[in-house]
JSON list of N, CA and C in Angstrom, two decimals:
[
{"chain": "A", "resi": 1, "resn": "THR", "atom": "N", "xyz": [0.65, -1.27, 0.28]},
{"chain": "A", "resi": 1, "resn": "THR", "atom": "CA", "xyz": [-0.10, -0.30, 0.09]},
{"chain": "A", "resi": 1, "resn": "THR", "atom": "C", "xyz": [1.13, 0.88, -0.43]},
{"chain": "A", "resi": 2, "resn": "GLN", "atom": "N", "xyz": [0.64, 2.25, -0.70]},
{"chain": "A", "resi": 2, "resn": "GLN", "atom": "CA", "xyz": [1.24, 3.25, -1.05]},
{"chain": "A", "resi": 2, "resn": "GLN", "atom": "C", "xyz": [0.47, 4.34, -0.60]},
{"chain": "A", "resi": 3, "resn": "THR", "atom": "N", "xyz": [1.53, 4.93, 0.33]},
{"chain": "A", "resi": 3, "resn": "THR", "atom": "CA", "xyz": [0.94, 6.84, 1.35]},
{"chain": "A", "resi": 3, "resn": "THR", "atom": "C", "xyz": [0.71, 7.69, 0.22]},
{"chain": "A", "resi": 4, "resn": "GLN", "atom": "N", "xyz": [0.23, 8.42, 0.52]},
{"chain": "A", "resi": 4, "resn": "GLN", "atom": "CA", "xyz": [0.31, 9.82, -0.78]},
{"chain": "A", "resi": 4, "resn": "GLN", "atom": "C", "xyz": [-0.02, 10.84, 0.12]},
{"chain": "A", "resi": 5, "resn": "SER", "atom": "N", "xyz": [1.28, 11.73, 0.28]},
{"chain": "A", "resi": 5, "resn": "SER", "atom": "CA", "xyz": [1.67, 13.00, 1.12]},
{"chain": "A", "resi": 5, "resn": "SER", "atom": "C", "xyz": [0.56, 13.58, 0.64]},
{"chain": "A", "resi": 6, "resn": "ARG", "atom": "N", "xyz": [0.44, 14.47, 1.37]},
{"chain": "A", "resi": 6, "resn": "ARG", "atom": "CA", "xyz": [-0.34, 16.13, 1.07]},
{"chain": "A", "resi": 6, "resn": "ARG", "atom": "C", "xyz": [0.50, 16.81, 1.55]},
{"chain": "A", "resi": 7, "resn": "LEU", "atom": "N", "xyz": [1.27, 17.98, 0.70]},
{"chain": "A", "resi": 7, "resn": "LEU", "atom": "CA", "xyz": [1.30, 19.78, 1.25]},
{"chain": "A", "resi": 7, "resn": "LEU", "atom": "C", "xyz": [0.29, 20.44, 1.50]},
{"chain": "A", "resi": 8, "resn": "GLU", "atom": "N", "xyz": [0.19, 20.93, 2.59]},
{"chain": "A", "resi": 8, "resn": "GLU", "atom": "CA", "xyz": [-0.83, 21.45, 3.04]},
{"chain": "A", "resi": 8, "resn": "GLU", "atom": "C", "xyz": [-0.92, 22.63, 3.31]},
{"chain": "A", "resi": 9, "resn": "SER", "atom": "N", "xyz": [0.70, 23.34, 4.07]},
{"chain": "A", "resi": 9, "resn": "SER", "atom": "CA", "xyz": [0.68, 24.48, 4.19]},
{"chain": "A", "resi": 9, "resn": "SER", "atom": "C", "xyz": [2.11, 25.07, 4.43]},
{"chain": "A", "resi": 10, "resn": "LEU", "atom": "N", "xyz": [2.38, 25.86, 3.73]},
{"chain": "A", "resi": 10, "resn": "LEU", "atom": "CA", "xyz": [4.23, 25.98, 3.12]},
{"chain": "A", "resi": 10, "resn": "LEU", "atom": "C", "xyz": [4.49, 27.48, 3.90]},
{"chain": "A", "resi": 11, "resn": "TYR", "atom": "N", "xyz": [6.01, 27.01, 5.15]},
{"chain": "A", "resi": 11, "resn": "TYR", "atom": "CA", "xyz": [5.71, 28.96, 5.31]},
{"chain": "A", "resi": 11, "resn": "TYR", "atom": "C", "xyz": [7.50, 29.05, 5.25]},
{"chain": "A", "resi": 12, "resn": "LEU", "atom": "N", "xyz": [7.24, 29.90, 4.38]},
{"chain": "A", "resi": 12, "resn": "LEU", "atom": "CA", "xyz": [8.45, 30.04, 4.19]},
{"chain": "A", "resi": 12, "resn": "LEU", "atom": "C", "xyz": [9.38, 31.68, 4.70]},
{"chain": "A", "resi": 13, "resn": "HIS", "atom": "N", "xyz": [8.42, 32.09, 6.12]},
{"chain": "A", "resi": 13, "resn": "HIS", "atom": "CA", "xyz": [8.29, 33.88, 6.65]},
{"chain": "A", "resi": 13, "resn": "HIS", "atom": "C", "xyz": [9.65, 34.03, 7.15]},
{"chain": "A", "resi": 14, "resn": "GLN", "atom": "N", "xyz": [9.81, 35.24, 6.86]},
{"chain": "A", "resi": 14, "resn": "GLN", "atom": "CA", "xyz": [11.13, 36.04, 7.65]},
{"chain": "A", "resi": 14, "resn": "GLN", "atom": "C", "xyz": [12.35, 35.23, 6.50]},
{"chain": "A", "resi": 15, "resn": "ASN", "atom": "N", "xyz": [12.85, 34.29, 4.86]},
{"chain": "A", "resi": 15, "resn": "ASN", "atom": "CA", "xyz": [13.48, 34.45, 4.43]},
{"chain": "A", "resi": 15, "resn": "ASN", "atom": "C", "xyz": [13.79, 35.28, 4.07]},
{"chain": "A", "resi": 16, "resn": "PRO", "atom": "N", "xyz": [14.49, 35.14, 3.68]},
{"chain": "A", "resi": 16, "resn": "PRO", "atom": "CA", "xyz": [16.26, 36.36, 3.49]},
{"chain": "A", "resi": 16, "resn": "PRO", "atom": "C", "xyz": [15.98, 35.94, 1.95]},
{"chain": "A", "resi": 17, "resn": "GLY", "atom": "N", "xyz": [16.20, 34.86, 1.47]},
{"chain": "A", "resi": 17, "resn": "GLY", "atom": "CA", "xyz": [16.67, 34.17, 0.34]},
{"chain": "A", "resi": 17, "resn": "GLY", "atom": "C", "xyz": [15.17, 34.42, -0.66]},
{"chain": "A", "resi": 18, "resn": "ILE", "atom": "N", "xyz": [13.98, 34.45, -0.51]},
{"chain": "A", "resi": 18, "resn": "ILE", "atom": "CA", "xyz": [12.69, 35.03, -1.04]},
{"chain": "A", "resi": 18, "resn": "ILE", "atom": "C", "xyz": [12.52, 36.79, -1.49]},
{"chain": "A", "resi": 19, "resn": "THR", "atom": "N", "xyz": [13.05, 36.80, -2.96]},
{"chain": "A", "resi": 19, "resn": "THR", "atom": "CA", "xyz": [13.01, 37.97, -3.37]},
{"chain": "A", "resi": 19, "resn": "THR", "atom": "C", "xyz": [12.16, 37.97, -4.68]},
{"chain": "A", "resi": 20, "resn": "ASP", "atom": "N", "xyz": [12.56, 38.63, -5.59]},
{"chain": "A", "resi": 20, "resn": "ASP", "atom": "CA", "xyz": [11.70, 38.63, -6.52]},
{"chain": "A", "resi": 20, "resn": "ASP", "atom": "C", "xyz": [11.57, 38.23, -7.82]},
{"chain": "A", "resi": 21, "resn": "THR", "atom": "N", "xyz": [13.34, 37.64, -7.33]},
{"chain": "A", "resi": 21, "resn": "THR", "atom": "CA", "xyz": [13.64, 36.72, -8.68]},
{"chain": "A", "resi": 21, "resn": "THR", "atom": "C", "xyz": [13.37, 35.06, -8.11]},
{"chain": "A", "resi": 22, "resn": "SER", "atom": "N", "xyz": [12.94, 35.08, -6.65]},
{"chain": "A", "resi": 22, "resn": "SER", "atom": "CA", "xyz": [12.37, 33.91, -6.41]},
{"chain": "A", "resi": 22, "resn": "SER", "atom": "C", "xyz": [10.64, 33.70, -7.20]},
{"chain": "A", "resi": 23, "resn": "ILE", "atom": "N", "xyz": [9.97, 34.80, -7.76]},
{"chain": "A", "resi": 23, "resn": "ILE", "atom": "CA", "xyz": [8.69, 34.92, -8.07]},
{"chain": "A", "resi": 23, "resn": "ILE", "atom": "C", "xyz": [8.18, 34.02, -8.88]},
{"chain": "A", "resi": 24, "resn": "GLY", "atom": "N", "xyz": [9.38, 33.51, -9.92]},
{"chain": "A", "resi": 24, "resn": "GLY", "atom": "CA", "xyz": [8.90, 32.62, -11.38]},
{"chain": "A", "resi": 24, "resn": "GLY", "atom": "C", "xyz": [8.76, 31.37, -10.94]},
{"chain": "A", "resi": 25, "resn": "PRO", "atom": "N", "xyz": [9.42, 30.87, -10.07]},
{"chain": "A", "resi": 25, "resn": "PRO", "atom": "CA", "xyz": [9.99, 29.69, -9.51]},
{"chain": "A", "resi": 25, "resn": "PRO", "atom": "C", "xyz": [8.67, 29.29, -8.46]},
{"chain": "A", "resi": 26, "resn": "LEU", "atom": "N", "xyz": [7.98, 30.18, -7.54]},
{"chain": "A", "resi": 26, "resn": "LEU", "atom": "CA", "xyz": [7.44, 29.57, -6.75]},
{"chain": "A", "resi": 26, "resn": "LEU", "atom": "C", "xyz": [5.70, 29.99, -7.50]},
{"chain": "A", "resi": 27, "resn": "LEU", "atom": "N", "xyz": [5.54, 31.45, -8.32]},
{"chain": "A", "resi": 27, "resn": "LEU", "atom": "CA", "xyz": [3.92, 31.01, -9.13]},
{"chain": "A", "resi": 27, "resn": "LEU", "atom": "C", "xyz": [4.00, 29.87, -9.90]},
{"chain": "A", "resi": 28, "resn": "GLU", "atom": "N", "xyz": [5.27, 29.21, -10.25]},
{"chain": "A", "resi": 28, "resn": "GLU", "atom": "CA", "xyz": [5.49, 27.83, -11.08]},
{"chain": "A", "resi": 28, "resn": "GLU", "atom": "C", "xyz": [4.52, 26.98, -9.82]},
{"chain": "A", "resi": 29, "resn": "PHE", "atom": "N", "xyz": [5.14, 26.64, -8.62]},
{"chain": "A", "resi": 29, "resn": "PHE", "atom": "CA", "xyz": [5.09, 25.54, -7.94]},
{"chain": "A", "resi": 29, "resn": "PHE", "atom": "C", "xyz": [3.55, 26.10, -7.29]},
{"chain": "A", "resi": 30, "resn": "PHE", "atom": "N", "xyz": [3.09, 27.15, -7.61]},
{"chain": "A", "resi": 30, "resn": "PHE", "atom": "CA", "xyz": [1.91, 27.60, -6.65]},
{"chain": "A", "resi": 30, "resn": "PHE", "atom": "C", "xyz": [0.67, 27.38, -7.77]},
{"chain": "A", "resi": 31, "resn": "LYS", "atom": "N", "xyz": [0.99, 27.27, -9.02]},
{"chain": "A", "resi": 31, "resn": "LYS", "atom": "CA", "xyz": [-0.48, 27.25, -9.56]},
{"chain": "A", "resi": 31, "resn": "LYS", "atom": "C", "xyz": [-0.25, 25.77, -10.17]},
{"chain": "A", "resi": 32, "resn": "THR", "atom": "N", "xyz": [0.84, 25.12, -10.03]},
{"chain": "A", "resi": 32, "resn": "THR", "atom": "CA", "xyz": [0.48, 23.71, -10.24]},
{"chain": "A", "resi": 32, "resn": "THR", "atom": "C", "xyz": [0.32, 22.34, -9.13]},
{"chain": "A", "resi": 33, "resn": "SER", "atom": "N", "xyz": [0.35, 23.62, -7.80]},
{"chain": "A", "resi": 33, "resn": "SER", "atom": "CA", "xyz": [0.08, 22.84, -6.48]},
{"chain": "A", "resi": 33, "resn": "SER", "atom": "C", "xyz": [-0.85, 22.14, -6.24]},
{"chain": "A", "resi": 34, "resn": "PRO", "atom": "N", "xyz": [-0.89, 20.81, -5.63]},
{"chain": "A", "resi": 34, "resn": "PRO", "atom": "CA", "xyz": [-1.68, 20.34, -5.40]},
{"chain": "A", "resi": 34, "resn": "PRO", "atom": "C", "xyz": [-2.54, 21.14, -4.58]},
{"chain": "A", "resi": 35, "resn": "THR", "atom": "N", "xyz": [-4.17, 20.81, -4.52]},
{"chain": "A", "resi": 35, "resn": "THR", "atom": "CA", "xyz": [-4.75, 21.33, -4.31]},
{"chain": "A", "resi": 35, "resn": "THR", "atom": "C", "xyz": [-4.74, 21.09, -2.66]},
{"chain": "A", "resi": 36, "resn": "SER", "atom": "N", "xyz": [-4.18, 20.57, -2.25]},
{"chain": "A", "resi": 36, "resn": "SER", "atom": "CA", "xyz": [-4.21, 20.52, -0.89]},
{"chain": "A", "resi": 36, "resn": "SER", "atom": "C", "xyz": [-3.43, 21.12, 0.06]},
{"chain": "A", "resi": 37, "resn": "LEU", "atom": "N", "xyz": [-3.03, 22.35, -0.80]},
{"chain": "A", "resi": 37, "resn": "LEU", "atom": "CA", "xyz": [-2.12, 23.62, -0.28]},
{"chain": "A", "resi": 37, "resn": "LEU", "atom": "C", "xyz": [-2.89, 24.52, 0.01]},
{"chain": "A", "resi": 38, "resn": "ARG", "atom": "N", "xyz": [-3.74, 25.28, 1.68]},
{"chain": "A", "resi": 38, "resn": "ARG", "atom": "CA", "xyz": [-4.53, 25.93, 1.98]},
{"chain": "A", "resi": 38, "resn": "ARG", "atom": "C", "xyz": [-3.41, 26.59, 1.95]},
{"chain": "A", "resi": 39, "resn": "VAL", "atom": "N", "xyz": [-2.33, 26.87, 2.70]},
{"chain": "A", "resi": 39, "resn": "VAL", "atom": "CA", "xyz": [-1.66, 27.96, 3.77]},
{"chain": "A", "resi": 39, "resn": "VAL", "atom": "C", "xyz": [-0.28, 28.41, 3.03]},
{"chain": "A", "resi": 40, "resn": "LEU", "atom": "N", "xyz": [0.23, 29.58, 2.44]},
{"chain": "A", "resi": 40, "resn": "LEU", "atom": "CA", "xyz": [1.40, 30.72, 1.98]},
{"chain": "A", "resi": 40, "resn": "LEU", "atom": "C", "xyz": [2.16, 31.46, 2.34]},
{"chain": "A", "resi": 41, "resn": "ASP", "atom": "N", "xyz": [2.95, 31.13, 3.42]},
{"chain": "A", "resi": 41, "resn": "ASP", "atom": "CA", "xyz": [3.15, 32.79, 4.10]},
{"chain": "A", "resi": 41, "resn": "ASP", "atom": "C", "xyz": [4.47, 32.99, 3.69]},
{"chain": "A", "resi": 42, "resn": "LEU", "atom": "N", "xyz": [5.00, 34.39, 3.07]},
{"chain": "A", "resi": 42, "resn": "LEU", "atom": "CA", "xyz": [5.73, 34.18, 2.36]},
{"chain": "A", "resi": 42, "resn": "LEU", "atom": "C", "xyz": [5.96, 35.45, 3.41]},
{"chain": "A", "resi": 43, "resn": "SER", "atom": "N", "xyz": [5.35, 36.26, 4.24]},
{"chain": "A", "resi": 43, "resn": "SER", "atom": "CA", "xyz": [5.76, 37.49, 5.81]},
{"chain": "A", "resi": 43, "resn": "SER", "atom": "C", "xyz": [6.78, 37.94, 5.63]},
{"chain": "A", "resi": 44, "resn": "GLU", "atom": "N", "xyz": [7.82, 39.06, 5.42]},
{"chain": "A", "resi": 44, "resn": "GLU", "atom": "CA", "xyz": [8.50, 39.33, 6.21]},
{"chain": "A", "resi": 44, "resn": "GLU", "atom": "C", "xyz": [9.87, 38.55, 5.48]},
{"chain": "A", "resi": 45, "resn": "CYS", "atom": "N", "xyz": [9.21, 38.34, 3.95]},
{"chain": "A", "resi": 45, "resn": "CYS", "atom": "CA", "xyz": [10.02, 38.08, 3.04]},
{"chain": "A", "resi": 45, "resn": "CYS", "atom": "C", "xyz": [11.15, 39.42, 2.01]},
{"chain": "A", "resi": 46, "resn": "ASN", "atom": "N", "xyz": [11.88, 38.92, 1.06]},
{"chain": "A", "resi": 46, "resn": "ASN", "atom": "CA", "xyz": [12.64, 40.52, 0.51]},
{"chain": "A", "resi": 46, "resn": "ASN", "atom": "C", "xyz": [11.68, 40.49, -0.90]},
{"chain": "A", "resi": 47, "resn": "LEU", "atom": "N", "xyz": [10.12, 40.74, -0.39]},
{"chain": "A", "resi": 47, "resn": "LEU", "atom": "CA", "xyz": [9.98, 40.66, -2.14]},
{"chain": "A", "resi": 47, "resn": "LEU", "atom": "C", "xyz": [8.73, 42.52, -2.28]},
{"chain": "A", "resi": 48, "resn": "SER", "atom": "N", "xyz": [9.16, 42.57, -3.49]},
{"chain": "A", "resi": 48, "resn": "SER", "atom": "CA", "xyz": [8.66, 44.07, -3.32]},
{"chain": "A", "resi": 48, "resn": "SER", "atom": "C", "xyz": [7.04, 44.33, -3.66]},
{"chain": "A", "resi": 49, "resn": "ASP", "atom": "N", "xyz": [6.76, 45.52, -3.48]},
{"chain": "A", "resi": 49, "resn": "ASP", "atom": "CA", "xyz": [5.37, 45.31, -3.62]},
{"chain": "A", "resi": 49, "resn": "ASP", "atom": "C", "xyz": [4.44, 44.63, -5.10]},
{"chain": "A", "resi": 50, "resn": "ASP", "atom": "N", "xyz": [5.82, 45.01, -5.89]},
{"chain": "A", "resi": 50, "resn": "ASP", "atom": "CA", "xyz": [4.74, 44.54, -7.09]},
{"chain": "A", "resi": 50, "resn": "ASP", "atom": "C", "xyz": [4.76, 43.19, -7.38]},
{"chain": "A", "resi": 51, "resn": "GLY", "atom": "N", "xyz": [5.87, 42.28, -5.99]},
{"chain": "A", "resi": 51, "resn": "GLY", "atom": "CA", "xyz": [5.79, 41.02, -5.89]},
{"chain": "A", "resi": 51, "resn": "GLY", "atom": "C", "xyz": [4.92, 40.66, -5.19]},
{"chain": "A", "resi": 52, "resn": "LYS", "atom": "N", "xyz": [4.67, 41.36, -4.74]},
{"chain": "A", "resi": 52, "resn": "LYS", "atom": "CA", "xyz": [2.77, 40.87, -3.62]},
{"chain": "A", "resi": 52, "resn": "LYS", "atom": "C", "xyz": [1.61, 41.15, -3.74]},
{"chain": "A", "resi": 53, "resn": "LYS", "atom": "N", "xyz": [1.49, 42.27, -5.01]},
{"chain": "A", "resi": 53, "resn": "LYS", "atom": "CA", "xyz": [0.31, 42.38, -5.96]},
{"chain": "A", "resi": 53, "resn": "LYS", "atom": "C", "xyz": [0.61, 40.95, -6.39]},
{"chain": "A", "resi": 54, "resn": "THR", "atom": "N", "xyz": [1.70, 40.85, -7.50]},
{"chain": "A", "resi": 54, "resn": "THR", "atom": "CA", "xyz": [1.60, 39.44, -8.13]},
{"chain": "A", "resi": 54, "resn": "THR", "atom": "C", "xyz": [1.17, 38.03, -7.71]},
{"chain": "A", "resi": 55, "resn": "PHE", "atom": "N", "xyz": [1.75, 37.62, -6.08]},
{"chain": "A", "resi": 55, "resn": "PHE", "atom": "CA", "xyz": [1.24, 36.49, -5.84]},
{"chain": "A", "resi": 55, "resn": "PHE", "atom": "C", "xyz": [-0.02, 36.76, -5.28]},
{"chain": "A", "resi": 56, "resn": "ARG", "atom": "N", "xyz": [-0.61, 38.05, -4.82]},
{"chain": "A", "resi": 56, "resn": "ARG", "atom": "CA", "xyz": [-2.14, 38.43, -4.19]},
{"chain": "A", "resi": 56, "resn": "ARG", "atom": "C", "xyz": [-2.57, 37.90, -5.43]},
{"chain": "A", "resi": 57, "resn": "THR", "atom": "N", "xyz": [-2.66, 37.93, -6.73]},
{"chain": "A", "resi": 57, "resn": "THR", "atom": "CA", "xyz": [-3.55, 37.71, -7.90]},
{"chain": "A", "resi": 57, "resn": "THR", "atom": "C", "xyz": [-3.95, 36.67, -8.35]},
{"chain": "A", "resi": 58, "resn": "ALA", "atom": "N", "xyz": [-2.68, 35.91, -8.31]},
{"chain": "A", "resi": 58, "resn": "ALA", "atom": "CA", "xyz": [-2.27, 34.20, -8.29]},
{"chain": "A", "resi": 58, "resn": "ALA", "atom": "C", "xyz": [-3.30, 33.80, -7.48]},
{"chain": "A", "resi": 59, "resn": "ALA", "atom": "N", "xyz": [-3.21, 34.10, -5.39]},
{"chain": "A", "resi": 59, "resn": "ALA", "atom": "CA", "xyz": [-4.25, 34.10, -4.62]},
{"chain": "A", "resi": 59, "resn": "ALA", "atom": "C", "xyz": [-5.53, 33.54, -5.09]},
{"chain": "A", "resi": 60, "resn": "THR", "atom": "N", "xyz": [-5.83, 34.66, -5.92]},
{"chain": "A", "resi": 60, "resn": "THR", "atom": "CA", "xyz": [-7.28, 34.64, -5.63]},
{"chain": "A", "resi": 60, "resn": "THR", "atom": "C", "xyz": [-7.97, 33.89, -6.81]},
{"chain": "A", "resi": 61, "resn": "ALA", "atom": "N", "xyz": [-7.45, 32.78, -7.63]},
{"chain": "A", "resi": 61, "resn": "ALA", "atom": "CA", "xyz": [-7.85, 31.61, -8.53]},
{"chain": "A", "resi": 61, "resn": "ALA", "atom": "C", "xyz": [-7.89, 30.49, -7.56]},
{"chain": "A", "resi": 62, "resn": "LYS", "atom": "N", "xyz": [-6.99, 30.66, -6.47]},
{"chain": "A", "resi": 62, "resn": "LYS", "atom": "CA", "xyz": [-7.49, 29.08, -5.46]},
{"chain": "A", "resi": 62, "resn": "LYS", "atom": "C", "xyz": [-8.30, 29.45, -4.38]},
{"chain": "A", "resi": 63, "resn": "LYS", "atom": "N", "xyz": [-9.41, 28.41, -4.28]},
{"chain": "A", "resi": 63, "resn": "LYS", "atom": "CA", "xyz": [-10.68, 27.94, -3.76]},
{"chain": "A", "resi": 63, "resn": "LYS", "atom": "C", "xyz": [-10.13, 27.67, -1.94]},
{"chain": "A", "resi": 64, "resn": "ASN", "atom": "N", "xyz": [-10.55, 28.59, -0.54]},
{"chain": "A", "resi": 64, "resn": "ASN", "atom": "CA", "xyz": [-10.28, 27.69, 0.13]},
{"chain": "A", "resi": 64, "resn": "ASN", "atom": "C", "xyz": [-8.53, 27.60, 1.01]},
{"chain": "A", "resi": 65, "resn": "PHE", "atom": "N", "xyz": [-7.66, 29.29, 0.32]},
{"chain": "A", "resi": 65, "resn": "PHE", "atom": "CA", "xyz": [-7.11, 29.30, 0.53]},
{"chain": "A", "resi": 65, "resn": "PHE", "atom": "C", "xyz": [-6.52, 30.78, 1.46]},
{"chain": "A", "resi": 66, "resn": "ARG", "atom": "N", "xyz": [-4.97, 30.43, 1.78]},
{"chain": "A", "resi": 66, "resn": "ARG", "atom": "CA", "xyz": [-4.72, 31.73, 2.65]},
{"chain": "A", "resi": 66, "resn": "ARG", "atom": "C", "xyz": [-3.31, 32.18, 1.96]},
{"chain": "A", "resi": 67, "resn": "LEU", "atom": "N", "xyz": [-2.83, 33.41, 1.42]},
{"chain": "A", "resi": 67, "resn": "LEU", "atom": "CA", "xyz": [-1.56, 33.87, 1.73]},
{"chain": "A", "resi": 67, "resn": "LEU", "atom": "C", "xyz": [-1.32, 34.99, 2.47]},
{"chain": "A", "resi": 68, "resn": "THR", "atom": "N", "xyz": [-0.69, 34.29, 3.08]},
{"chain": "A", "resi": 68, "resn": "THR", "atom": "CA", "xyz": [0.14, 35.93, 3.99]},
{"chain": "A", "resi": 68, "resn": "THR", "atom": "C", "xyz": [1.81, 36.08, 3.43]},
{"chain": "A", "resi": 69, "resn": "LEU", "atom": "N", "xyz": [1.45, 37.10, 3.74]},
{"chain": "A", "resi": 69, "resn": "LEU", "atom": "CA", "xyz": [2.47, 38.35, 2.74]},
{"chain": "A", "resi": 69, "resn": "LEU", "atom": "C", "xyz": [2.89, 39.95, 3.95]}
]
């Protein structure tokens, strides 16, 4: 019997390595992640206001999802 793991929450807060150059790969993961992902925390990272806006826009497409910036 195989056990399927699910990623429900991803906390990357206070990570100085998360910058606007990280947006492309993170958005790709975000858009293709399983529906089990319910929480993404990117607070206190080094994202610009434009970068945060990009994530907020993408988050509106997911149901039952919490994005913290």
